[in-house]
XYZ file of C-alpha atoms in Angstrom:
621
model
C 142.494 -128.082 46.242
C 140.038 -130.716 45.072
C 140.544 -134.387 44.286
C 137.751 -134.304 41.697
C 138.479 -135.579 38.181
C 136.657 -135.004 34.906
C 134.775 -138.042 33.648
C 133.378 -138.222 30.100
C 131.173 -141.206 29.343
C 132.615 -143.625 26.810
C 130.845 -143.594 23.448
C 130.485 -147.344 22.965
C 127.610 -147.063 20.461
C 129.327 -144.449 18.255
C 126.673 -141.779 18.953
C 127.300 -138.453 17.184
C 126.691 -135.471 19.475
C 127.245 -132.101 17.839
C 127.641 -128.615 19.348
C 124.121 -127.318 18.639
C 122.494 -127.697 22.028
C 118.913 -126.381 21.976
C 119.051 -125.262 25.607
C 122.239 -123.230 25.102
C 121.014 -121.773 21.805
C 117.927 -120.391 23.588
C 120.115 -117.910 25.485
C 122.830 -116.860 23.037
C 120.968 -113.750 21.816
C 121.022 -111.874 25.150
C 123.696 -113.556 27.243
C 123.892 -111.061 30.094
C 120.124 -110.602 30.372
C 119.385 -114.323 30.063
C 121.974 -115.311 32.663
C 120.746 -112.728 35.161
C 117.076 -113.595 34.649
C 117.519 -117.357 34.983
C 119.912 -117.267 37.935
C 117.800 -114.799 39.922
C 114.606 -116.727 39.223
C 116.201 -119.919 40.540
C 117.349 -118.138 43.686
C 113.985 -116.496 44.404
C 112.171 -119.797 43.879
C 114.436 -121.408 46.507
C 113.788 -118.664 49.090
C 114.052 -120.001 52.632
C 112.474 -117.333 54.834
C 109.859 -114.862 53.645
C 110.872 -112.498 56.430
C 114.297 -111.851 54.864
C 115.094 -111.011 51.233
C 117.049 -113.306 48.939
C 120.508 -111.881 48.291
C 122.398 -112.685 45.082
C 126.007 -111.637 44.430
C 127.837 -111.415 41.106
C 131.651 -111.366 41.437
C 134.567 -111.677 39.022
C 137.428 -113.751 40.408
C 140.527 -115.633 39.232
C 139.707 -119.216 40.207
C 142.737 -121.415 41.053
C 143.138 -124.112 38.409
C 143.554 -126.874 41.001
C 139.848 -126.416 41.781
C 138.676 -128.051 38.537
C 141.263 -130.462 37.046
C 142.376 -128.164 34.211
C 144.571 -130.713 32.420
C 141.830 -133.170 31.536
C 139.407 -130.348 30.634
C 142.107 -128.911 28.338
C 142.518 -132.276 26.587
C 138.759 -132.761 26.135
C 138.284 -129.261 24.669
C 141.226 -129.736 22.297
C 139.825 -133.069 21.102
C 136.401 -131.469 20.593
C 137.946 -128.898 18.255
C 139.305 -131.703 16.065
C 136.117 -133.774 16.227
C 134.293 -134.354 12.942
C 131.046 -133.873 14.884
C 131.911 -130.193 15.410
C 131.239 -127.345 12.980
C 133.255 -124.278 11.923
C 131.384 -121.773 14.080
C 131.762 -123.749 17.278
C 135.378 -124.662 16.484
C 136.144 -120.948 16.582
C 134.349 -120.681 19.917
C 136.197 -123.688 21.380
C 139.544 -122.325 20.123
C 138.921 -119.116 22.073
C 138.181 -121.231 25.131
C 141.331 -123.321 24.591
C 143.468 -120.177 24.497
C 141.977 -119.156 27.839
C 142.865 -122.546 29.317
C 146.399 -122.321 27.894
C 146.915 -118.994 29.635
C 145.282 -120.310 32.804
C 147.756 -123.224 32.949
C 150.585 -120.697 33.022
C 148.882 -118.285 35.435
C 147.511 -121.069 37.681
C 144.118 -119.327 37.630
C 141.178 -118.802 35.261
C 138.851 -115.738 34.974
C 135.497 -116.844 36.383
C 132.110 -115.283 37.100
C 130.764 -116.350 40.493
C 127.012 -116.112 41.206
C 126.078 -116.903 44.817
C 122.793 -116.669 46.706
C 121.886 -116.596 50.385
C 118.672 -116.923 52.416
C 117.762 -119.858 50.168
C 117.402 -123.552 50.962
C 120.156 -124.518 48.546
C 119.919 -127.292 45.960
C 118.900 -130.140 48.263
C 120.242 -133.680 47.836
C 118.686 -135.789 50.604
C 118.813 -139.589 51.013
C 120.030 -140.196 47.467
C 116.789 -138.945 45.894
C 116.847 -137.201 42.532
C 116.264 -133.889 44.218
C 117.059 -130.315 43.159
C 120.803 -130.967 43.134
C 120.451 -133.712 40.534
C 118.065 -131.569 38.482
C 120.500 -128.654 38.504
C 123.678 -130.550 37.671
C 122.747 -133.715 35.790
C 119.247 -133.620 34.307
C 118.506 -132.739 30.686
C 115.205 -131.133 29.630
C 113.694 -131.709 33.069
C 112.753 -129.321 35.865
C 111.959 -129.705 39.514
C 108.506 -128.197 40.161
C 106.997 -128.087 43.617
C 105.210 -125.481 45.721
C 108.438 -123.737 46.608
C 110.214 -124.270 43.301
C 107.429 -122.546 41.465
C 109.291 -121.287 38.438
C 110.320 -124.660 37.093
C 113.894 -123.989 38.211
C 116.746 -125.924 36.663
C 114.855 -126.857 33.513
C 116.112 -125.286 30.287
C 117.126 -122.175 32.269
C 120.282 -123.779 33.645
C 121.776 -123.646 30.128
C 122.000 -119.840 30.319
C 125.308 -120.192 32.196
C 126.802 -122.386 29.428
C 125.843 -119.792 26.812
C 128.040 -117.256 28.645
C 131.359 -119.119 28.268
C 133.490 -120.297 25.328
C 134.645 -123.255 27.431
C 131.024 -124.401 27.895
C 131.848 -125.512 31.430
C 130.168 -124.600 34.734
C 130.931 -125.540 38.358
C 128.272 -125.857 41.055
C 128.523 -125.731 44.826
C 125.630 -125.906 47.289
C 124.953 -126.205 50.998
C 121.660 -127.301 52.566
C 120.237 -128.452 55.893
C 119.513 -132.166 56.410
C 117.996 -132.909 59.826
C 119.605 -129.763 61.207
C 123.082 -130.616 59.873
C 124.714 -128.552 57.094
C 125.711 -130.690 54.104
C 127.674 -129.639 51.028
C 127.882 -130.804 47.431
C 130.233 -129.939 44.539
C 130.079 -130.890 40.855
C 131.246 -129.595 37.483
C 129.542 -130.040 34.136
C 130.903 -129.587 30.624
C 128.876 -129.694 27.376
C 131.206 -130.120 24.371
C 130.867 -132.553 21.408
C 131.492 -136.271 21.016
C 135.230 -136.741 20.503
C 138.186 -139.129 20.628
C 141.158 -139.056 23.004
C 143.979 -141.526 23.194
C 142.216 -143.895 20.810
C 138.993 -143.949 22.855
C 135.627 -142.428 21.937
C 133.770 -140.215 24.400
C 130.372 -138.541 24.490
C 129.896 -134.781 24.676
C 129.050 -134.400 28.362
C 131.584 -134.555 31.120
C 131.225 -134.313 34.904
C 133.677 -133.258 37.571
C 132.761 -135.548 40.425
C 133.710 -135.312 44.100
C 132.661 -138.489 45.871
C 133.879 -137.195 49.207
C 131.997 -133.883 48.752
C 135.237 -131.911 49.040
C 134.527 -128.362 47.863
C 137.237 -125.979 46.597
C 137.850 -123.196 49.120
C 136.824 -120.478 46.623
C 133.389 -122.087 46.214
C 132.763 -123.371 49.734
C 129.571 -122.163 51.463
C 129.111 -121.877 55.226
C 125.325 -121.398 55.116
C 122.514 -122.776 52.932
C 122.687 -121.478 49.397
C 124.013 -122.217 45.912
C 127.002 -120.951 43.919
C 127.356 -121.156 40.134
C 130.845 -120.604 38.663
C 130.983 -119.781 34.938
C 134.505 -120.796 33.864
C 136.394 -118.675 31.363
C 134.233 -115.597 31.796
C 136.949 -113.393 30.340
C 136.382 -109.627 30.495
C 138.677 -106.635 30.366
C 137.891 -103.301 31.986
C 135.784 -102.074 29.054
C 133.807 -105.268 28.499
C 133.388 -105.737 32.251
C 131.760 -102.314 32.584
C 129.547 -103.090 29.596
C 128.494 -106.457 31.052
C 127.750 -104.964 34.476
C 125.598 -102.286 32.830
C 123.640 -104.902 30.862
C 123.268 -107.040 33.991
C 122.021 -104.054 36.016
C 119.482 -103.155 33.349
C 118.264 -106.776 33.225
C 117.910 -106.858 37.015
C 115.897 -103.640 37.031
C 113.707 -104.549 34.056
C 112.790 -108.086 35.132
C 112.891 -107.907 38.951
C 111.766 -104.369 39.827
C 108.690 -105.710 41.616
C 110.673 -108.110 43.828
C 113.252 -105.431 44.670
C 110.741 -102.657 45.427
C 108.812 -104.954 47.791
C 111.983 -105.864 49.680
C 112.158 -109.482 48.512
C 115.444 -109.285 46.603
C 118.864 -107.648 47.020
C 121.442 -107.691 44.233
C 125.181 -107.096 44.552
C 127.003 -106.465 41.274
C 130.549 -106.470 42.643
C 130.531 -103.352 44.854
C 127.181 -101.971 43.651
C 124.053 -102.771 45.660
C 120.536 -102.687 44.183
C 117.762 -102.874 46.789
C 114.491 -101.162 47.657
C 116.335 -98.238 49.282
C 118.379 -97.239 46.225
C 116.342 -98.616 43.329
C 115.341 -95.139 42.140
C 118.999 -94.054 42.128
C 119.936 -97.138 40.128
C 117.207 -96.380 37.545
C 118.649 -92.893 37.001
C 121.644 -94.457 35.214
C 119.446 -95.746 32.398
C 118.878 -93.986 29.096
C 115.419 -95.594 28.736
C 114.228 -95.178 32.307
C 110.789 -93.579 31.732
C 108.948 -96.854 31.180
C 110.668 -98.492 34.131
C 109.927 -95.508 36.380
C 106.241 -95.791 35.473
C 106.237 -99.490 36.335
C 108.149 -98.891 39.568
C 105.670 -96.214 40.616
C 102.711 -98.561 40.046
C 104.527 -101.424 41.771
C 104.860 -99.340 44.919
C 101.251 -98.124 44.711
C 98.020 -99.507 46.042
C 96.124 -102.543 44.774
C 93.033 -101.596 42.759
C 91.391 -104.990 42.387
C 91.872 -108.678 43.132
C 90.057 -111.774 41.906
C 90.468 -115.478 41.235
C 90.446 -116.973 37.728
C 89.665 -120.664 37.383
C 92.824 -122.506 36.371
C 95.028 -119.474 37.025
C 94.273 -118.700 40.653
C 94.509 -115.383 42.450
C 95.443 -112.288 40.474
C 95.501 -108.648 41.432
C 95.800 -105.389 39.562
C 97.670 -102.164 40.281
C 97.190 -99.241 37.908
C 97.929 -95.561 37.413
C 96.115 -93.581 34.716
C 98.105 -90.918 32.896
C 96.829 -87.332 32.944
C 95.063 -85.937 29.883
C 97.478 -84.622 27.278
C 100.500 -86.453 28.697
C 101.063 -88.225 25.389
C 101.997 -91.410 27.211
C 100.765 -94.724 25.936
C 99.482 -97.900 27.575
C 101.674 -100.339 29.494
C 100.514 -103.667 30.885
C 102.973 -105.965 32.696
C 102.432 -109.540 33.905
C 104.387 -110.353 37.074
C 104.913 -113.728 38.753
C 104.298 -114.248 42.455
C 108.092 -114.356 42.874
C 108.293 -110.740 41.696
C 109.799 -111.499 38.271
C 108.126 -109.814 35.319
C 107.065 -112.234 32.591
C 106.447 -109.603 29.911
C 105.227 -106.056 29.384
C 104.543 -106.564 25.665
C 100.916 -107.182 24.673
C 102.017 -109.165 21.638
C 103.695 -111.638 24.016
C 100.388 -112.351 25.799
C 98.421 -114.580 23.442
C 95.409 -116.867 23.504
C 96.235 -118.138 20.002
C 99.042 -117.560 17.504
C 97.209 -114.578 15.984
C 95.137 -113.258 18.898
C 96.321 -111.251 21.869
C 94.962 -111.951 25.311
C 93.731 -108.379 25.678
C 93.547 -105.226 23.551
C 92.737 -101.654 24.463
C 90.977 -99.001 22.328
C 93.178 -96.132 21.253
C 90.569 -93.712 22.619
C 91.313 -94.800 26.194
C 93.630 -92.732 28.354
C 97.227 -93.788 28.735
C 97.893 -95.993 31.752
C 100.470 -98.207 33.444
C 99.143 -101.444 34.932
C 100.692 -104.461 36.657
C 98.881 -107.783 36.965
C 100.348 -109.991 39.711
C 99.771 -113.729 39.311
C 99.786 -115.020 42.886
C 99.282 -118.759 42.394
C 102.199 -119.758 40.178
C 103.482 -122.133 42.865
C 100.429 -124.364 42.540
C 99.186 -126.062 39.394
C 98.636 -122.897 37.440
C 97.648 -122.961 33.787
C 99.492 -119.680 33.429
C 102.738 -121.384 34.376
C 102.059 -124.105 31.814
C 101.542 -121.382 29.181
C 104.908 -119.743 29.847
C 107.621 -120.066 27.229
C 110.905 -121.798 28.094
C 112.567 -118.415 28.670
C 109.682 -117.285 30.922
C 109.164 -114.124 28.868
C 105.879 -114.769 27.025
C 102.487 -116.458 27.441
C 100.789 -118.692 24.870
C 98.710 -121.900 24.991
C 101.041 -123.303 22.333
C 103.759 -123.625 25.003
C 101.674 -126.235 26.857
C 100.766 -129.818 26.149
C 98.143 -130.091 23.428
C 95.675 -131.712 25.830
C 95.691 -128.564 28.009
C 95.581 -125.881 25.335
C 91.813 -125.426 25.176
C 91.574 -125.084 28.961
C 94.480 -122.625 28.981
C 92.981 -120.619 26.119
C 89.681 -120.248 27.984
C 91.465 -119.269 31.206
C 93.562 -116.649 29.414
C 90.463 -115.211 27.719
C 88.807 -114.908 31.121
C 91.900 -113.217 32.520
C 91.955 -110.833 29.546
C 88.273 -109.946 30.023
C 88.847 -109.192 33.709
C 91.896 -107.030 32.973
C 90.055 -105.053 30.294
C 86.997 -104.576 32.494
C 89.044 -103.277 35.421
C 91.150 -100.949 33.304
C 88.097 -99.702 31.411
C 86.572 -98.502 34.685
C 89.384 -95.969 35.150
C 90.901 -95.390 31.695
C 87.910 -95.104 29.370
C 87.012 -91.422 28.938
C 83.348 -90.397 29.077
C 81.870 -90.067 25.594
C 80.595 -86.523 24.893
C 76.996 -86.191 23.727
C 78.127 -84.842 20.362
C 80.343 -87.881 19.868
C 77.458 -90.185 20.709
C 75.257 -88.467 18.106
C 78.042 -88.730 15.531
C 78.372 -92.428 16.251
C 74.629 -92.956 15.702
C 74.712 -91.012 12.455
C 77.837 -92.834 11.264
C 75.789 -96.036 11.000
C 74.191 -94.627 7.872
C 77.268 -93.077 6.269
C 78.927 -94.685 3.263
C 82.612 -94.031 3.941
C 84.642 -92.745 0.996
C 86.340 -95.630 -0.767
C 84.736 -98.250 1.480
C 83.631 -101.097 -0.772
C 82.554 -103.398 2.031
C 79.017 -101.970 2.037
C 78.055 -103.883 -1.098
C 78.745 -107.495 -1.947
C 79.325 -107.198 -5.690
C 80.450 -104.646 -8.207
C 78.892 -104.127 -11.608
C 81.817 -105.729 -13.437
C 81.237 -109.042 -11.642
C 84.475 -108.885 -9.665
C 83.007 -108.894 -6.228
C 84.349 -108.384 -2.695
C 83.219 -110.203 0.404
C 84.388 -109.240 3.875
C 85.011 -111.883 6.539
C 81.738 -110.808 8.111
C 79.709 -108.775 5.544
C 78.484 -105.475 6.863
C 74.819 -104.648 6.369
C 73.959 -100.991 6.405
C 70.601 -100.375 8.135
C 68.061 -98.063 6.551
C 67.968 -94.653 8.205
C 64.754 -93.631 9.913
C 62.351 -91.413 8.009
C 63.102 -87.748 8.302
C 66.838 -88.158 8.671
C 68.571 -86.914 5.556
C 72.257 -87.779 5.484
C 74.660 -87.112 2.634
C 76.088 -90.446 1.562
C 76.913 -92.751 -1.308
C 73.876 -92.089 -3.552
C 73.509 -89.429 -6.243
C 71.000 -87.204 -4.417
C 70.687 -85.833 -0.913
C 67.450 -86.332 0.971
C 65.829 -83.877 3.312
C 62.808 -83.567 5.584
C 60.612 -86.648 5.574
C 62.218 -88.188 2.503
C 64.576 -91.042 3.133
C 68.245 -90.249 2.767
C 70.188 -91.534 -0.221
C 71.556 -94.493 1.692
C 68.495 -96.343 0.366
C 69.304 -95.667 -3.268
C 72.055 -97.739 -4.829
C 74.819 -96.051 -6.792
C 75.365 -97.152 -10.355
C 76.959 -100.513 -10.931
C 76.934 -101.473 -7.284
C 74.851 -103.409 -4.828
C 71.850 -105.137 -6.349
C 73.116 -105.209 -9.902
C 75.484 -108.084 -10.545
C 77.985 -108.318 -13.342
C 78.496 -111.268 -15.579
C 79.307 -114.447 -13.714
C 79.422 -114.872 -9.966
C 82.144 -113.304 -7.846
C 84.228 -115.603 -5.667
C 84.287 -114.540 -2.023
C 87.621 -113.202 -0.886
C 89.237 -115.150 1.975
C 91.473 -113.506 4.549
C 93.960 -114.373 7.223
C 95.071 -111.949 9.926
C 98.634 -110.738 9.548
C 100.742 -111.136 12.675
C 101.368 -107.498 13.504
C 101.706 -105.285 16.521
C 100.098 -101.844 16.385
C 101.211 -98.792 18.298
C 101.040 -94.993 18.056
C 97.404 -94.865 16.907
C 96.680 -91.157 16.954
C 94.399 -88.649 15.239
C 96.113 -86.292 12.815
C 94.583 -83.005 11.607
C 93.428 -83.033 8.007
C 92.994 -79.855 5.994
C 91.835 -81.652 2.853
C 88.227 -82.314 3.771
C 85.903 -83.075 6.641
C 87.104 -86.659 7.064
C 89.708 -87.075 9.803
C 92.856 -89.043 8.988
C 94.445 -91.398 11.489
C 97.976 -92.737 11.359
C 98.979 -96.160 12.707
C 102.489 -97.484 13.162
C 102.785 -101.253 13.144
C 105.483 -103.908 13.433
C 105.446 -107.256 11.648
C 105.615 -109.990 14.286
C 106.658 -112.910 12.088
C 109.576 -113.006 9.630
C 109.535 -113.142 5.879
C 105.954 -112.126 5.065
C 105.070 -111.291 1.453
C 101.261 -110.936 1.256
C 99.601 -110.330 -2.115
C 97.185 -107.708 -0.852
C 96.657 -106.102 2.548
C 93.368 -104.684 3.784
C 92.475 -103.062 7.088
C 89.493 -103.896 9.288
C 88.031 -102.530 12.490
C 86.628 -105.358 14.579
C 84.111 -104.707 17.351
C 83.658 -106.756 20.490
C 80.728 -108.504 18.786
C 83.074 -109.740 16.058
C 81.596 -107.491 13.384
C 84.306 -106.424 10.932
C 84.192 -103.149 8.971
C 86.749 -102.458 6.304
C 88.651 -99.186 6.678
C 90.150 -97.603 3.573
C 93.916 -97.181 3.678
C 94.836 -93.792 2.280
C 98.635 -94.101 2.249
C 101.138 -96.762 3.300
C 104.894 -96.681 3.731
C 107.642 -99.295 3.776
C 109.954 -99.266 6.835
C 112.490 -97.147 4.899
C 109.848 -94.491 4.152
C 109.057 -95.402 0.542
C 105.386 -95.320 -0.455
C 103.561 -98.598 -0.975
C 101.055 -98.832 -3.811
C 97.480 -98.312 -2.607
C 94.493 -99.115 -4.819
C 90.850 -98.773 -3.715
C 91.844 -98.530 -0.078
C 94.107 -101.598 -0.037
C 97.872 -102.145 -0.258
C 98.707 -104.012 -3.478
C 101.709 -105.084 -5.576
C 103.933 -105.760 -2.581
C 107.250 -106.699 -4.156
C 109.473 -107.392 -1.167
C 109.380 -109.294 2.100
C 108.184 -107.486 5.188
C 110.648 -108.881 7.691
C 109.872 -109.713 11.321
C 110.561 -106.646 13.437
C 110.130 -104.249 10.470
C 108.197 -101.142 11.436
C 105.915 -99.583 8.844
C 103.093 -97.009 8.775
C 99.655 -96.605 7.277
C 97.268 -93.673 7.151
C 93.595 -94.546 7.614
C 90.783 -92.336 6.356
C 87.413 -92.892 8.011
C 85.127 -91.558 10.717
C 86.425 -92.441 14.229
C 87.881 -95.690 12.921
C 89.330 -96.954 16.200
C 86.582 -96.061 18.646
C 85.926 -99.176 20.758
C 87.389 -101.401 18.068
C 90.598 -103.248 17.501
C 92.317 -102.863 14.173
C 93.531 -105.805 12.143
C 95.595 -106.057 8.999
C 94.449 -108.981 6.887
C 96.080 -110.439 3.818
C 94.181 -111.996 0.947
C 94.864 -115.715 0.617
């Protein structure tokens, strides 16, 4: 039993505090995955001894109601439902929570998810300083960052627990060493809405305080560590099994590196996930191939290690897929704690429209892991992390640091590409090299970027106009002119076709301006073509940003030198398989929004269009 009582601050200035908390909203989309990721990161960051792994347990219990002053919490939640500062959606949520509390008052217990860690230092609270304990239980929009607490623990991540309960109430218990003596702390926190009770106005946040540091028996710790109790975590047998499966998959996907290297042990009720049985745990997944590839690389040898200014030490592990395996390219960024930041290239950015690194489709498939070993110090990479720690972008940092971060990320991307190129880039056959040299003088079918104006005066100007060099004497190449050359006569690339090139139409053509569409490409592969000698390539792509309706879409291949060549689009398809209208190698007359996450396809017709180039879709603006 505890003598703690809920205290909600009086609202003397009539401040309206609604239910839409930005921190909680950040984690409502993937509640199980978000809760697991944030709780485990906090525990790993507070690791006490690097000789023993951190152990985190997830248990479902019925918590006695005398542990958290249920009567006053019940009154506050009921008043929040009636509050004019609430909205319909959250009233429904709070009503579900109130029904749970009603049942708990009868049963004398409330379904609760308990998350406890060991071999950690706990959430320290020494000499009244605003230490980790205060940051965890009372701070808003603030994190404790020091050499040990490298992940920015207890910043926005602590809200993941509130997103998992309709009561929006969490209890905390911790134990830590202070001059060799074990000390304990206990506190509850509730995030509701501003409300009135008994003729008095209260703010949205309430705290369950224990001045004497009396901890309920169910939450009491006998060694350093921290326990988080998510009140009202109501699951039946079916939903419990579903939640445990989602939690297991989140553990494996985000913390495989920490587990494989013996730094983390997870207990999901009676199930144990550690380095000894990680492979067995993966076998339960339906999508385990990608994870098995990452796990294999994680356990493998280090290929290279370097130091990037502003980022610190990084090292690379990689396995190249055998020829003909059909497997693609995987690159994962992993923190020094062993938590994966992301394995999606589109989530590693140096600017809103530019990825940190790209890989030519001609390279072999590979699986690579980049470990960032200096996240505990002042690392620009840490500053570039998003609030959910699942993507990298300079836009996540303070504006004064963005240029420095952008340069550091570009340097990291160059190093990654260089190292992977040394093992994944296939040797170029002599015949291919000759074809590449000859292709400089070929006018690709339908490619209008090799002249600046058309005879009717309606010109076209690429972002970086392409100039076709004259072929050397004696090289006759069939191309865009009317006649073929042979022997010592120059090829027809010198002669202009009718109505193109040097002859201008009436008036001057306005240059066409472009912006790169935010897309993610995958599945670039060569398809056989029986129509003619030109190979056709198919590219699947996903729109990265929502609600895009461009007027016209054109495709470009961009070399490392920045030179952009337009590639004719032969066919294009909406996500539902319908054909888009294609005119002169471009997608036109787009009459519906291409939503974020929509996956579409285009067929490209040109000679080796993706060799050592990245492909970009650009819309006319």
